[in-house]
PDB file of C-alpha atoms in Angstrom:
ATOM      1  CA  MET R   1     -19.340 -14.082 -18.232  1.00 64.00           C
ATOM      2  CA  SER R   2     -16.586 -11.754 -17.351  1.00 49.00           C
ATOM      3  CA  THR R   3     -17.301 -10.102 -13.993  1.00 42.00           C
ATOM      4  CA  THR R   4     -14.551  -7.632 -14.383  1.00 38.00           C
ATOM      5  CA  GLY R   5     -15.938  -5.150 -16.943  1.00 42.00           C
ATOM      6  CA  ALA R   6     -15.788  -1.488 -16.964  1.00 44.00           C
ATOM      7  CA  THR R   7     -19.137  -1.001 -15.280  1.00 55.00           C
ATOM      8  CA  ALA R   8     -19.485  -1.131 -11.550  1.00 68.00           C
ATOM      9  CA  ASP R   9     -22.711  -3.175 -11.990  1.00 84.00           C
ATOM     10  CA  PRO R  10     -22.244  -5.680 -14.904  1.00 88.00           C
ATOM     11  CA  LEU R  11     -25.532  -7.401 -14.392  1.00 92.00           C
ATOM     12  CA  ALA R  12     -27.387  -4.012 -14.675  1.00 90.00           C
ATOM     13  CA  ALA R  13     -25.376  -3.502 -17.989  1.00 92.00           C
ATOM     14  CA  LEU R  14     -26.791  -6.771 -19.263  1.00 94.00           C
ATOM     15  CA  GLY R  15     -30.219  -5.465 -18.629  1.00 91.00           C
ATOM     16  CA  ALA R  16     -29.656  -2.696 -20.980  1.00 91.00           C
ATOM     17  CA  LEU R  17     -28.888  -5.211 -23.975  1.00 94.00           C
ATOM     18  CA  PRO R  18     -31.311  -5.059 -26.883  1.00 93.00           C
ATOM     19  CA  GLY R  19     -34.436  -6.948 -26.219  1.00 95.00           C
ATOM     20  CA  VAL R  20     -33.795  -7.720 -22.530  1.00 97.00           C
ATOM     21  CA  ALA R  21     -35.957  -4.989 -21.200  1.00 96.00           C
ATOM     22  CA  GLU R  22     -38.829  -6.509 -23.293  1.00 97.00           C
ATOM     23  CA  SER R  23     -38.160  -9.894 -21.864  1.00 97.00           C
ATOM     24  CA  VAL R  24     -38.189  -8.490 -18.381  1.00 97.00           C
ATOM     25  CA  GLU R  25     -41.499  -6.863 -18.902  1.00 98.00           C
ATOM     26  CA  SER R  26     -43.049  -9.845 -20.569  1.00 98.00           C
ATOM     27  CA  VAL R  27     -42.047 -12.021 -17.420  1.00 98.00           C
ATOM     28  CA  ARG R  28     -43.397  -9.642 -15.006  1.00 97.00           C
ATOM     29  CA  LYS R  29     -46.764  -9.631 -16.777  1.00 97.00           C
ATOM     30  CA  ALA R  30     -46.838 -13.436 -16.801  1.00 98.00           C
ATOM     31  CA  VAL R  31     -46.030 -13.629 -13.113  1.00 98.00           C
ATOM     32  CA  ASP R  32     -48.615 -10.999 -12.295  1.00 97.00           C
ATOM     33  CA  ARG R  33     -51.278 -12.948 -14.127  1.00 96.00           C
ATOM     34  CA  VAL R  34     -50.489 -16.065 -11.829  1.00 97.00           C
ATOM     35  CA  TYR R  35     -50.437 -13.976  -8.704  1.00 97.00           C
ATOM     36  CA  GLY R  36     -53.666 -12.348  -9.635  1.00 97.00           C
ATOM     37  CA  HIS R  37     -55.650 -15.575  -9.970  1.00 96.00           C
ATOM     38  CA  ARG R  38     -58.333 -15.949  -7.446  1.00 95.00           C
ATOM     39  CA  ILE R  39     -57.120 -19.327  -6.435  1.00 96.00           C
ATOM     40  CA  MET R  40     -53.810 -17.881  -5.350  1.00 96.00           C
ATOM     41  CA  ARG R  41     -55.733 -15.960  -2.553  1.00 92.00           C
ATOM     42  CA  ARG R  42     -57.103 -19.211  -1.120  1.00 91.00           C
ATOM     43  CA  ARG R  43     -54.982 -22.036  -2.080  1.00 95.00           C
ATOM     44  CA  SER R  44     -51.440 -20.729  -2.898  1.00 96.00           C
ATOM     45  CA  HIS R  45     -49.832 -23.525  -0.869  1.00 96.00           C
ATOM     46  CA  ALA R  46     -51.414 -26.227  -3.210  1.00 97.00           C
ATOM     47  CA  VAL R  47     -50.235 -24.288  -6.288  1.00 97.00           C
ATOM     48  CA  THR R  48     -46.755 -24.009  -4.806  1.00 97.00           C
ATOM     49  CA  SER R  49     -46.457 -27.767  -4.147  1.00 97.00           C
ATOM     50  CA  GLU R  50     -47.670 -28.674  -7.609  1.00 97.00           C
ATOM     51  CA  ALA R  51     -45.150 -26.195  -9.248  1.00 98.00           C
ATOM     52  CA  ALA R  52     -42.324 -27.712  -7.152  1.00 97.00           C
ATOM     53  CA  LEU R  53     -43.363 -31.114  -8.429  1.00 97.00           C
ATOM     54  CA  ARG R  54     -43.506 -29.966 -12.033  1.00 98.00           C
ATOM     55  CA  GLY R  55     -40.406 -27.964 -11.731  1.00 98.00           C
ATOM     56  CA  ALA R  56     -38.520 -30.938 -10.462  1.00 98.00           C
ATOM     57  CA  ARG R  57     -39.789 -33.190 -13.311  1.00 98.00           C
ATOM     58  CA  GLY R  58     -38.629 -30.603 -15.808  1.00 98.00           C
ATOM     59  CA  SER R  59     -35.103 -30.267 -14.330  1.00 98.00           C
ATOM     60  CA  ALA R  60     -34.714 -33.997 -14.328  1.00 97.00           C
ATOM     61  CA  ALA R  61     -35.822 -34.139 -17.988  1.00 97.00           C
ATOM     62  CA  LEU R  62     -33.038 -31.721 -18.940  1.00 97.00           C
ATOM     63  CA  SER R  63     -30.676 -34.075 -17.276  1.00 96.00           C
ATOM     64  CA  GLY R  64     -31.842 -37.138 -19.295  1.00 95.00           C
ATOM     65  CA  ALA R  65     -34.605 -38.448 -16.972  1.00 96.00           C
ATOM     66  CA  ASP R  66     -37.673 -37.362 -18.933  1.00 97.00           C
ATOM     67  CA  TRP R  67     -40.399 -39.118 -16.803  1.00 97.00           C
ATOM     68  CA  ALA R  68     -44.014 -38.575 -17.005  1.00 97.00           C
ATOM     69  CA  LEU R  69     -45.456 -36.199 -14.443  1.00 96.00           C
ATOM     70  CA  GLU R  70     -47.659 -38.964 -12.950  1.00 96.00           C
ATOM     71  CA  GLU R  71     -44.734 -41.371 -12.628  1.00 96.00           C
ATOM     72  CA  VAL R  72     -42.713 -38.671 -10.644  1.00 96.00           C
ATOM     73  CA  ARG R  73     -45.753 -38.365  -8.466  1.00 95.00           C
ATOM     74  CA  ARG R  74     -46.393 -41.894  -7.938  1.00 94.00           C
ATOM     75  CA  ARG R  75     -42.733 -42.973  -7.196  1.00 92.00           C
ATOM     76  CA  SER R  76     -41.429 -43.115  -3.627  1.00 90.00           C
ATOM     77  CA  ASP R  77     -38.128 -45.047  -4.366  1.00 91.00           C
ATOM     78  CA  PHE R  78     -35.630 -43.178  -6.489  1.00 93.00           C
ATOM     79  CA  SER R  79     -32.473 -45.346  -5.648  1.00 86.00           C
ATOM     80  CA  GLY R  80     -32.638 -47.509  -8.825  1.00 82.00           C
ATOM     81  CA  ASP R  81     -30.991 -46.616 -12.068  1.00 90.00           C
ATOM     82  CA  GLU R  82     -29.391 -43.450 -13.133  1.00 92.00           C
ATOM     83  CA  GLU R  83     -32.625 -41.807 -14.265  1.00 95.00           C
ATOM     84  CA  ALA R  84     -34.292 -42.651 -11.085  1.00 95.00           C
ATOM     85  CA  ARG R  85     -31.545 -41.014  -9.134  1.00 94.00           C
ATOM     86  CA  ALA R  86     -31.706 -37.929 -11.209  1.00 95.00           C
ATOM     87  CA  VAL R  87     -35.433 -37.424 -10.561  1.00 97.00           C
ATOM     88  CA  GLY R  88     -34.833 -38.082  -6.887  1.00 96.00           C
ATOM     89  CA  ALA R  89     -32.064 -35.533  -6.903  1.00 96.00           C
ATOM     90  CA  ALA R  90     -34.248 -32.894  -8.763  1.00 97.00           C
ATOM     91  CA  LEU R  91     -36.918 -33.486  -6.052  1.00 97.00           C
ATOM     92  CA  ARG R  92     -34.678 -33.119  -3.138  1.00 97.00           C
ATOM     93  CA  LEU R  93     -33.104 -29.957  -4.658  1.00 97.00           C
ATOM     94  CA  THR R  94     -36.528 -28.338  -5.145  1.00 95.00           C
ATOM     95  CA  ALA R  95     -37.322 -29.076  -1.532  1.00 95.00           C
ATOM     96  CA  GLU R  96     -33.899 -27.845  -0.208  1.00 95.00           C
ATOM     97  CA  ALA R  97     -34.022 -24.626  -2.271  1.00 94.00           C
ATOM     98  CA  GLY R  98     -36.754 -23.211   0.070  1.00 91.00           C
ATOM     99  CA  GLN R  99     -34.585 -23.766   3.065  1.00 93.00           C
ATOM    100  CA  LEU R 100     -31.654 -21.912   1.727  1.00 96.00           C
ATOM    101  CA  LEU R 101     -33.296 -18.517   0.729  1.00 95.00           C
ATOM    102  CA  SER R 102     -32.083 -16.474   3.804  1.00 94.00           C
ATOM    103  CA  ILE R 103     -28.450 -17.604   3.252  1.00 96.00           C
ATOM    104  CA  TRP R 104     -28.240 -16.935  -0.586  1.00 97.00           C
ATOM    105  CA  ARG R 105     -27.294 -13.388  -0.589  1.00 94.00           C
ATOM    106  CA  GLN R 106     -24.720 -13.493   2.097  1.00 96.00           C
ATOM    107  CA  SER R 107     -23.227 -17.009   1.306  1.00 97.00           C
ATOM    108  CA  PRO R 108     -23.983 -18.153  -2.192  1.00 98.00           C
ATOM    109  CA  LEU R 109     -20.988 -20.503  -2.431  1.00 97.00           C
ATOM    110  CA  ARG R 110     -22.258 -22.221   0.823  1.00 97.00           C
ATOM    111  CA  VAL R 111     -25.746 -22.561  -0.712  1.00 98.00           C
ATOM    112  CA  LEU R 112     -24.260 -24.046  -3.980  1.00 98.00           C
ATOM    113  CA  ALA R 113     -22.085 -26.512  -1.992  1.00 97.00           C
ATOM    114  CA  ARG R 114     -25.228 -27.589  -0.078  1.00 97.00           C
ATOM    115  CA  LEU R 115     -27.204 -27.985  -3.202  1.00 98.00           C
ATOM    116  CA  HIS R 116     -24.324 -30.234  -4.682  1.00 97.00           C
ATOM    117  CA  LEU R 117     -24.314 -32.333  -1.541  1.00 96.00           C
ATOM    118  CA  VAL R 118     -28.093 -32.795  -1.592  1.00 96.00           C
ATOM    119  CA  ALA R 119     -27.906 -33.816  -5.300  1.00 95.00           C
ATOM    120  CA  SER R 120     -25.008 -35.978  -5.267  1.00 92.00           C
ATOM    121  CA  ALA R 121     -24.613 -37.396  -1.549  1.00 80.00           C
ATOM    122  CA  ASP R 122     -23.547 -40.765  -2.846  1.00 77.00           C
ATOM    123  CA  HIS R 123     -20.472 -39.446  -4.750  1.00 69.00           C
ATOM    124  CA  GLY R 124     -17.947 -39.835  -1.936  1.00 73.00           C
ATOM    125  CA  ASP R 125     -15.458 -36.899  -1.066  1.00 82.00           C
ATOM    126  CA  GLN R 126     -16.167 -35.016  -4.259  1.00 86.00           C
ATOM    127  CA  VAL R 127     -19.590 -33.699  -2.981  1.00 91.00           C
ATOM    128  CA  GLY R 128     -20.182 -30.337  -1.683  1.00 92.00           C
ATOM    129  CA  ARG R 129     -17.031 -28.678  -3.008  1.00 94.00           C
ATOM    130  CA  PRO R 130     -15.846 -27.304  -6.424  1.00 95.00           C
ATOM    131  CA  ARG R 131     -13.781 -29.829  -8.443  1.00 96.00           C
ATOM    132  CA  GLN R 132     -10.136 -29.942  -8.242  1.00 96.00           C
ATOM    133  CA  ALA R 133      -7.484 -30.037 -10.939  1.00 96.00           C
ATOM    134  CA  GLY R 134      -7.699 -33.340 -12.881  1.00 94.00           C
ATOM    135  CA  GLU R 135     -11.037 -34.400 -11.575  1.00 95.00           C
ATOM    136  CA  PRO R 136     -13.515 -35.204 -14.443  1.00 93.00           C
ATOM    137  CA  VAL R 137     -16.990 -33.718 -14.826  1.00 95.00           C
ATOM    138  CA  ASP R 138     -19.899 -36.161 -15.505  1.00 93.00           C
ATOM    139  CA  GLU R 139     -22.271 -33.920 -17.422  1.00 91.00           C
ATOM    140  CA  PRO R 140     -22.633 -35.916 -20.784  1.00 85.00           C
ATOM    141  CA  LEU R 141     -25.524 -34.027 -22.166  1.00 90.00           C
ATOM    142  CA  VAL R 142     -23.596 -30.677 -22.057  1.00 92.00           C
ATOM    143  CA  GLU R 143     -20.842 -30.471 -24.604  1.00 90.00           C
ATOM    144  CA  LEU R 144     -19.642 -26.776 -23.927  1.00 93.00           C
ATOM    145  CA  PRO R 145     -15.956 -26.029 -23.510  1.00 93.00           C
ATOM    146  CA  LEU R 146     -14.903 -26.997 -20.009  1.00 96.00           C
ATOM    147  CA  PRO R 147     -12.871 -24.382 -18.078  1.00 97.00           C
ATOM    148  CA  ASP R 148     -10.152 -25.857 -15.966  1.00 97.00           C
ATOM    149  CA  ALA R 149     -10.470 -26.032 -12.253  1.00 97.00           C
ATOM    150  CA  GLU R 150      -8.473 -22.918 -11.519  1.00 97.00           C
ATOM    151  CA  GLU R 151     -10.568 -20.715 -13.948  1.00 97.00           C
ATOM    152  CA  ALA R 152     -13.824 -22.259 -12.545  1.00 97.00           C
ATOM    153  CA  HIS R 153     -12.775 -21.399  -9.031  1.00 97.00           C
ATOM    154  CA  GLY R 154     -11.994 -17.694  -9.940  1.00 97.00           C
ATOM    155  CA  ARG R 155     -15.142 -17.240 -11.948  1.00 97.00           C
ATOM    156  CA  LEU R 156     -17.200 -18.862  -9.198  1.00 97.00           C
ATOM    157  CA  GLU R 157     -15.878 -16.399  -6.691  1.00 97.00           C
ATOM    158  CA  GLY R 158     -16.585 -13.511  -9.144  1.00 96.00           C
ATOM    159  CA  LEU R 159     -20.217 -14.702  -9.443  1.00 97.00           C
ATOM    160  CA  ALA R 160     -20.499 -14.927  -5.703  1.00 97.00           C
ATOM    161  CA  GLU R 161     -19.225 -11.347  -5.420  1.00 96.00           C
ATOM    162  CA  LEU R 162     -21.875 -10.116  -7.801  1.00 95.00           C
ATOM    163  CA  VAL R 163     -24.622 -12.042  -5.779  1.00 96.00           C
ATOM    164  CA  ARG R 164     -23.446 -10.497  -2.554  1.00 95.00           C
ATOM    165  CA  ALA R 165     -23.188  -7.043  -4.105  1.00 93.00           C
ATOM    166  CA  GLY R 166     -26.769  -6.950  -5.190  1.00 89.00           C
ATOM    167  CA  GLY R 167     -27.310  -4.154  -7.610  1.00 88.00           C
ATOM    168  CA  SER R 168     -30.096  -2.906  -9.749  1.00 91.00           C
ATOM    169  CA  ALA R 169     -30.377  -5.631 -12.277  1.00 94.00           C
ATOM    170  CA  PRO R 170     -33.816  -7.218 -12.849  1.00 96.00           C
ATOM    171  CA  ALA R 171     -34.371 -10.515 -11.147  1.00 97.00           C
ATOM    172  CA  LEU R 172     -34.608 -12.320 -14.618  1.00 98.00           C
ATOM    173  CA  VAL R 173     -31.132 -11.081 -15.591  1.00 98.00           C
ATOM    174  CA  THR R 174     -29.520 -12.144 -12.293  1.00 97.00           C
ATOM    175  CA  ALA R 175     -31.252 -15.558 -12.456  1.00 98.00           C
ATOM    176  CA  ALA R 176     -30.163 -16.123 -16.053  1.00 98.00           C
ATOM    177  CA  VAL R 177     -26.622 -15.177 -15.341  1.00 98.00           C
ATOM    178  CA  VAL R 178     -26.362 -17.449 -12.225  1.00 98.00           C
ATOM    179  CA  HIS R 179     -27.904 -20.338 -14.263  1.00 98.00           C
ATOM    180  CA  GLY R 180     -25.727 -19.582 -17.262  1.00 98.00           C
ATOM    181  CA  GLU R 181     -22.396 -19.188 -15.390  1.00 98.00           C
ATOM    182  CA  LEU R 182     -22.899 -22.425 -13.375  1.00 98.00           C
ATOM    183  CA  MET R 183     -23.579 -24.386 -16.634  1.00 98.00           C
ATOM    184  CA  ALA R 184     -20.530 -22.680 -18.456  1.00 98.00           C
ATOM    185  CA  LEU R 185     -18.162 -23.500 -15.365  1.00 98.00           C
ATOM    186  CA  ARG R 186     -19.786 -26.851 -14.306  1.00 98.00           C
ATOM    187  CA  PRO R 187     -17.785 -26.303 -11.090  1.00 97.00           C
ATOM    188  CA  PHE R 188     -18.825 -29.780  -9.584  1.00 97.00           C
ATOM    189  CA  THR R 189     -17.943 -33.122 -10.731  1.00 96.00           C
ATOM    190  CA  THR R 190     -21.643 -34.108 -10.982  1.00 95.00           C
ATOM    191  CA  SER R 191     -25.161 -32.748 -11.109  1.00 96.00           C
ATOM    192  CA  ASN R 192     -24.228 -29.236 -12.311  1.00 97.00           C
ATOM    193  CA  GLY R 193     -27.263 -28.786 -14.369  1.00 98.00           C
ATOM    194  CA  LEU R 194     -29.572 -29.654 -11.507  1.00 98.00           C
ATOM    195  CA  VAL R 195     -27.651 -27.392  -9.264  1.00 98.00           C
ATOM    196  CA  ALA R 196     -27.772 -24.482 -11.704  1.00 98.00           C
ATOM    197  CA  ARG R 197     -31.474 -24.706 -12.337  1.00 98.00           C
ATOM    198  CA  ALA R 198     -32.128 -24.992  -8.470  1.00 98.00           C
ATOM    199  CA  ALA R 199     -29.902 -21.871  -8.148  1.00 98.00           C
ATOM    200  CA  GLU R 200     -32.069 -20.026 -10.779  1.00 98.00           C
ATOM    201  CA  ARG R 201     -35.172 -20.991  -8.791  1.00 97.00           C
ATOM    202  CA  ILE R 202     -33.599 -19.527  -5.566  1.00 98.00           C
ATOM    203  CA  VAL R 203     -32.729 -16.180  -7.303  1.00 98.00           C
ATOM    204  CA  LEU R 204     -36.338 -15.915  -8.676  1.00 98.00           C
ATOM    205  CA  ILE R 205     -37.848 -16.425  -5.329  1.00 97.00           C
ATOM    206  CA  ASN R 206     -35.302 -14.501  -3.286  1.00 95.00           C
ATOM    207  CA  SER R 207     -35.549 -11.509  -5.519  1.00 95.00           C
ATOM    208  CA  GLY R 208     -39.387 -11.061  -4.816  1.00 95.00           C
ATOM    209  CA  LEU R 209     -40.279 -11.788  -8.557  1.00 97.00           C
ATOM    210  CA  ASP R 210     -41.763 -15.188  -7.618  1.00 98.00           C
ATOM    211  CA  PRO R 211     -41.891 -15.155  -3.727  1.00 97.00           C
ATOM    212  CA  LYS R 212     -44.244 -18.181  -3.629  1.00 97.00           C
ATOM    213  CA  SER R 213     -42.460 -20.237  -6.092  1.00 97.00           C
ATOM    214  CA  VAL R 214     -45.290 -20.764  -8.448  1.00 98.00           C
ATOM    215  CA  CYS R 215     -43.574 -20.018 -11.762  1.00 98.00           C
ATOM    216  CA  PRO R 216     -41.135 -22.951 -12.124  1.00 98.00           C
ATOM    217  CA  ALA R 217     -38.659 -21.953 -14.882  1.00 98.00           C
ATOM    218  CA  GLU R 218     -37.504 -25.676 -15.083  1.00 98.00           C
ATOM    219  CA  VAL R 219     -40.913 -26.497 -16.676  1.00 98.00           C
ATOM    220  CA  GLY R 220     -40.450 -23.892 -19.321  1.00 98.00           C
ATOM    221  CA  HIS R 221     -36.760 -24.866 -20.013  1.00 98.00           C
ATOM    222  CA  ALA R 222     -37.993 -28.599 -20.508  1.00 98.00           C
ATOM    223  CA  GLU R 223     -40.879 -27.438 -22.719  1.00 98.00           C
ATOM    224  CA  LEU R 224     -38.622 -25.535 -24.822  1.00 98.00           C
ATOM    225  CA  GLY R 225     -36.502 -28.514 -25.376  1.00 97.00           C
ATOM    226  CA  ARG R 226     -32.877 -29.589 -24.676  1.00 95.00           C
ATOM    227  CA  ALA R 227     -31.723 -28.668 -28.106  1.00 96.00           C
ATOM    228  CA  ALA R 228     -32.962 -24.884 -27.670  1.00 98.00           C
ATOM    229  CA  TYR R 229     -31.537 -25.000 -24.082  1.00 98.00           C
ATOM    230  CA  LEU R 230     -28.109 -25.940 -25.224  1.00 97.00           C
ATOM    231  CA  ALA R 231     -28.227 -23.499 -28.181  1.00 97.00           C
ATOM    232  CA  ALA R 232     -29.120 -20.637 -25.872  1.00 98.00           C
ATOM    233  CA  LEU R 233     -26.179 -21.673 -23.537  1.00 97.00           C
ATOM    234  CA  ASP R 234     -23.862 -21.451 -26.476  1.00 97.00           C
ATOM    235  CA  GLY R 235     -24.889 -17.853 -26.947  1.00 97.00           C
ATOM    236  CA  TYR R 236     -24.230 -17.255 -23.220  1.00 97.00           C
ATOM    237  CA  VAL R 237     -20.781 -18.935 -23.275  1.00 97.00           C
ATOM    238  CA  SER R 238     -19.944 -16.863 -26.459  1.00 96.00           C
ATOM    239  CA  GLY R 239     -19.977 -13.722 -24.278  1.00 95.00           C
ATOM    240  CA  THR R 240     -21.329 -11.577 -27.219  1.00 96.00           C
ATOM    241  CA  PRO R 241     -24.143  -9.152 -26.480  1.00 96.00           C
ATOM    242  CA  ASP R 242     -26.378 -11.035 -28.954  1.00 97.00           C
ATOM    243  CA  GLY R 243     -25.633 -14.340 -27.243  1.00 97.00           C
ATOM    244  CA  MET R 244     -26.055 -13.062 -23.787  1.00 97.00           C
ATOM    245  CA  ALA R 245     -29.429 -11.416 -24.698  1.00 97.00           C
ATOM    246  CA  ALA R 246     -30.626 -14.522 -26.339  1.00 98.00           C
ATOM    247  CA  TRP R 247     -29.804 -16.488 -23.244  1.00 98.00           C
ATOM    248  CA  ILE R 248     -31.629 -14.064 -20.863  1.00 98.00           C
ATOM    249  CA  ALA R 249     -34.683 -14.031 -23.460  1.00 98.00           C
ATOM    250  CA  HIS R 250     -34.572 -17.795 -23.231  1.00 98.00           C
ATOM    251  CA  CYS R 251     -34.658 -17.904 -19.557  1.00 98.00           C
ATOM    252  CA  GLY R 252     -37.513 -15.333 -19.569  1.00 98.00           C
ATOM    253  CA  ARG R 253     -39.473 -17.433 -21.841  1.00 98.00           C
ATOM    254  CA  ALA R 254     -38.849 -20.498 -19.627  1.00 98.00           C
ATOM    255  CA  VAL R 255     -40.324 -18.532 -16.634  1.00 98.00           C
ATOM    256  CA  GLU R 256     -43.324 -17.416 -18.714  1.00 98.00           C
ATOM    257  CA  LEU R 257     -44.039 -21.055 -19.638  1.00 98.00           C
ATOM    258  CA  GLY R 258     -43.659 -21.968 -15.926  1.00 98.00           C
ATOM    259  CA  ALA R 259     -46.190 -19.281 -15.002  1.00 98.00           C
ATOM    260  CA  ARG R 260     -48.589 -20.547 -17.774  1.00 98.00           C
ATOM    261  CA  GLU R 261     -48.278 -24.032 -16.285  1.00 97.00           C
ATOM    262  CA  SER R 262     -49.305 -22.852 -12.831  1.00 98.00           C
ATOM    263  CA  THR R 263     -52.100 -20.746 -14.272  1.00 97.00           C
ATOM    264  CA  ALA R 264     -53.445 -24.072 -15.597  1.00 96.00           C
ATOM    265  CA  VAL R 265     -53.099 -25.533 -12.164  1.00 97.00           C
ATOM    266  CA  CYS R 266     -55.095 -22.699 -10.787  1.00 97.00           C
ATOM    267  CA  GLU R 267     -57.905 -23.189 -13.261  1.00 95.00           C
ATOM    268  CA  ALA R 268     -57.847 -26.924 -12.542  1.00 95.00           C
ATOM    269  CA  LEU R 269     -58.079 -26.282  -8.875  1.00 95.00           C
ATOM    270  CA  GLN R 270     -60.933 -23.866  -9.355  1.00 93.00           C
ATOM    271  CA  ARG R 271     -62.869 -26.480 -11.315  1.00 91.00           C
ATOM    272  CA  GLY R 272     -62.234 -28.907  -8.627  1.00 85.00           C
ATOM    273  CA  ALA R 273     -60.447 -31.198 -11.101  1.00 51.00           C
ATOM    274  CA  ALA R 274     -57.023 -31.305  -9.069  1.00 48.00           C
TER     275      ALA R 274
END
């Protein structure tokens, strides 16, 4: 995404794209349904915990570790093969995201660096900083054109400026742009997808749209499938109005599906089945 357009608030301009307002409204209604459930008045912490687990499972699935929920719940050692490490990283990121909310608006780059460190602590001196010229990116499931390190750094700074500036854009739009831009740039040598989805979660919580973190977009992204996820990302990277609107709508649908998942959790808790 270009962050140097003619408008002083490019994120708000994206909110005016055809179909985006409808997506924003649909997401708001889905979130309101979860928060209006009677279980949320008494057991919101249980719903939040379950949403965190399911969100981490969904994010790991998009990174190639598509484990059953009960396997994620059962395991305590994630130091084995690459899939286990991806699941472990997703769980750590979900837990860490809640600790970084107060820092996000002031220091988004610091938060992203911390998320990468949490996700990829075993990758030596390449962790916790953007990639440098000549360093390869290990993101084999994403085949988008890769900007060089200089361009990635510049656009990452531009994204941080937008986050710090705030503005009037709906939370869904901001979350979608943060997620899409990080996937387009892949600013780190590893774990960009996991970091991007954790950052989307932070925006949705920090914006006040989902303050209790019970509408895990990662669940929806996984349910919609990797092929649809990558196709929507292609639209974002194209930079066209239609492509950008399609990506925002895709992210909106993911949040709605996450909300539906947590509604089902509320219903199970109400029945005493979970």
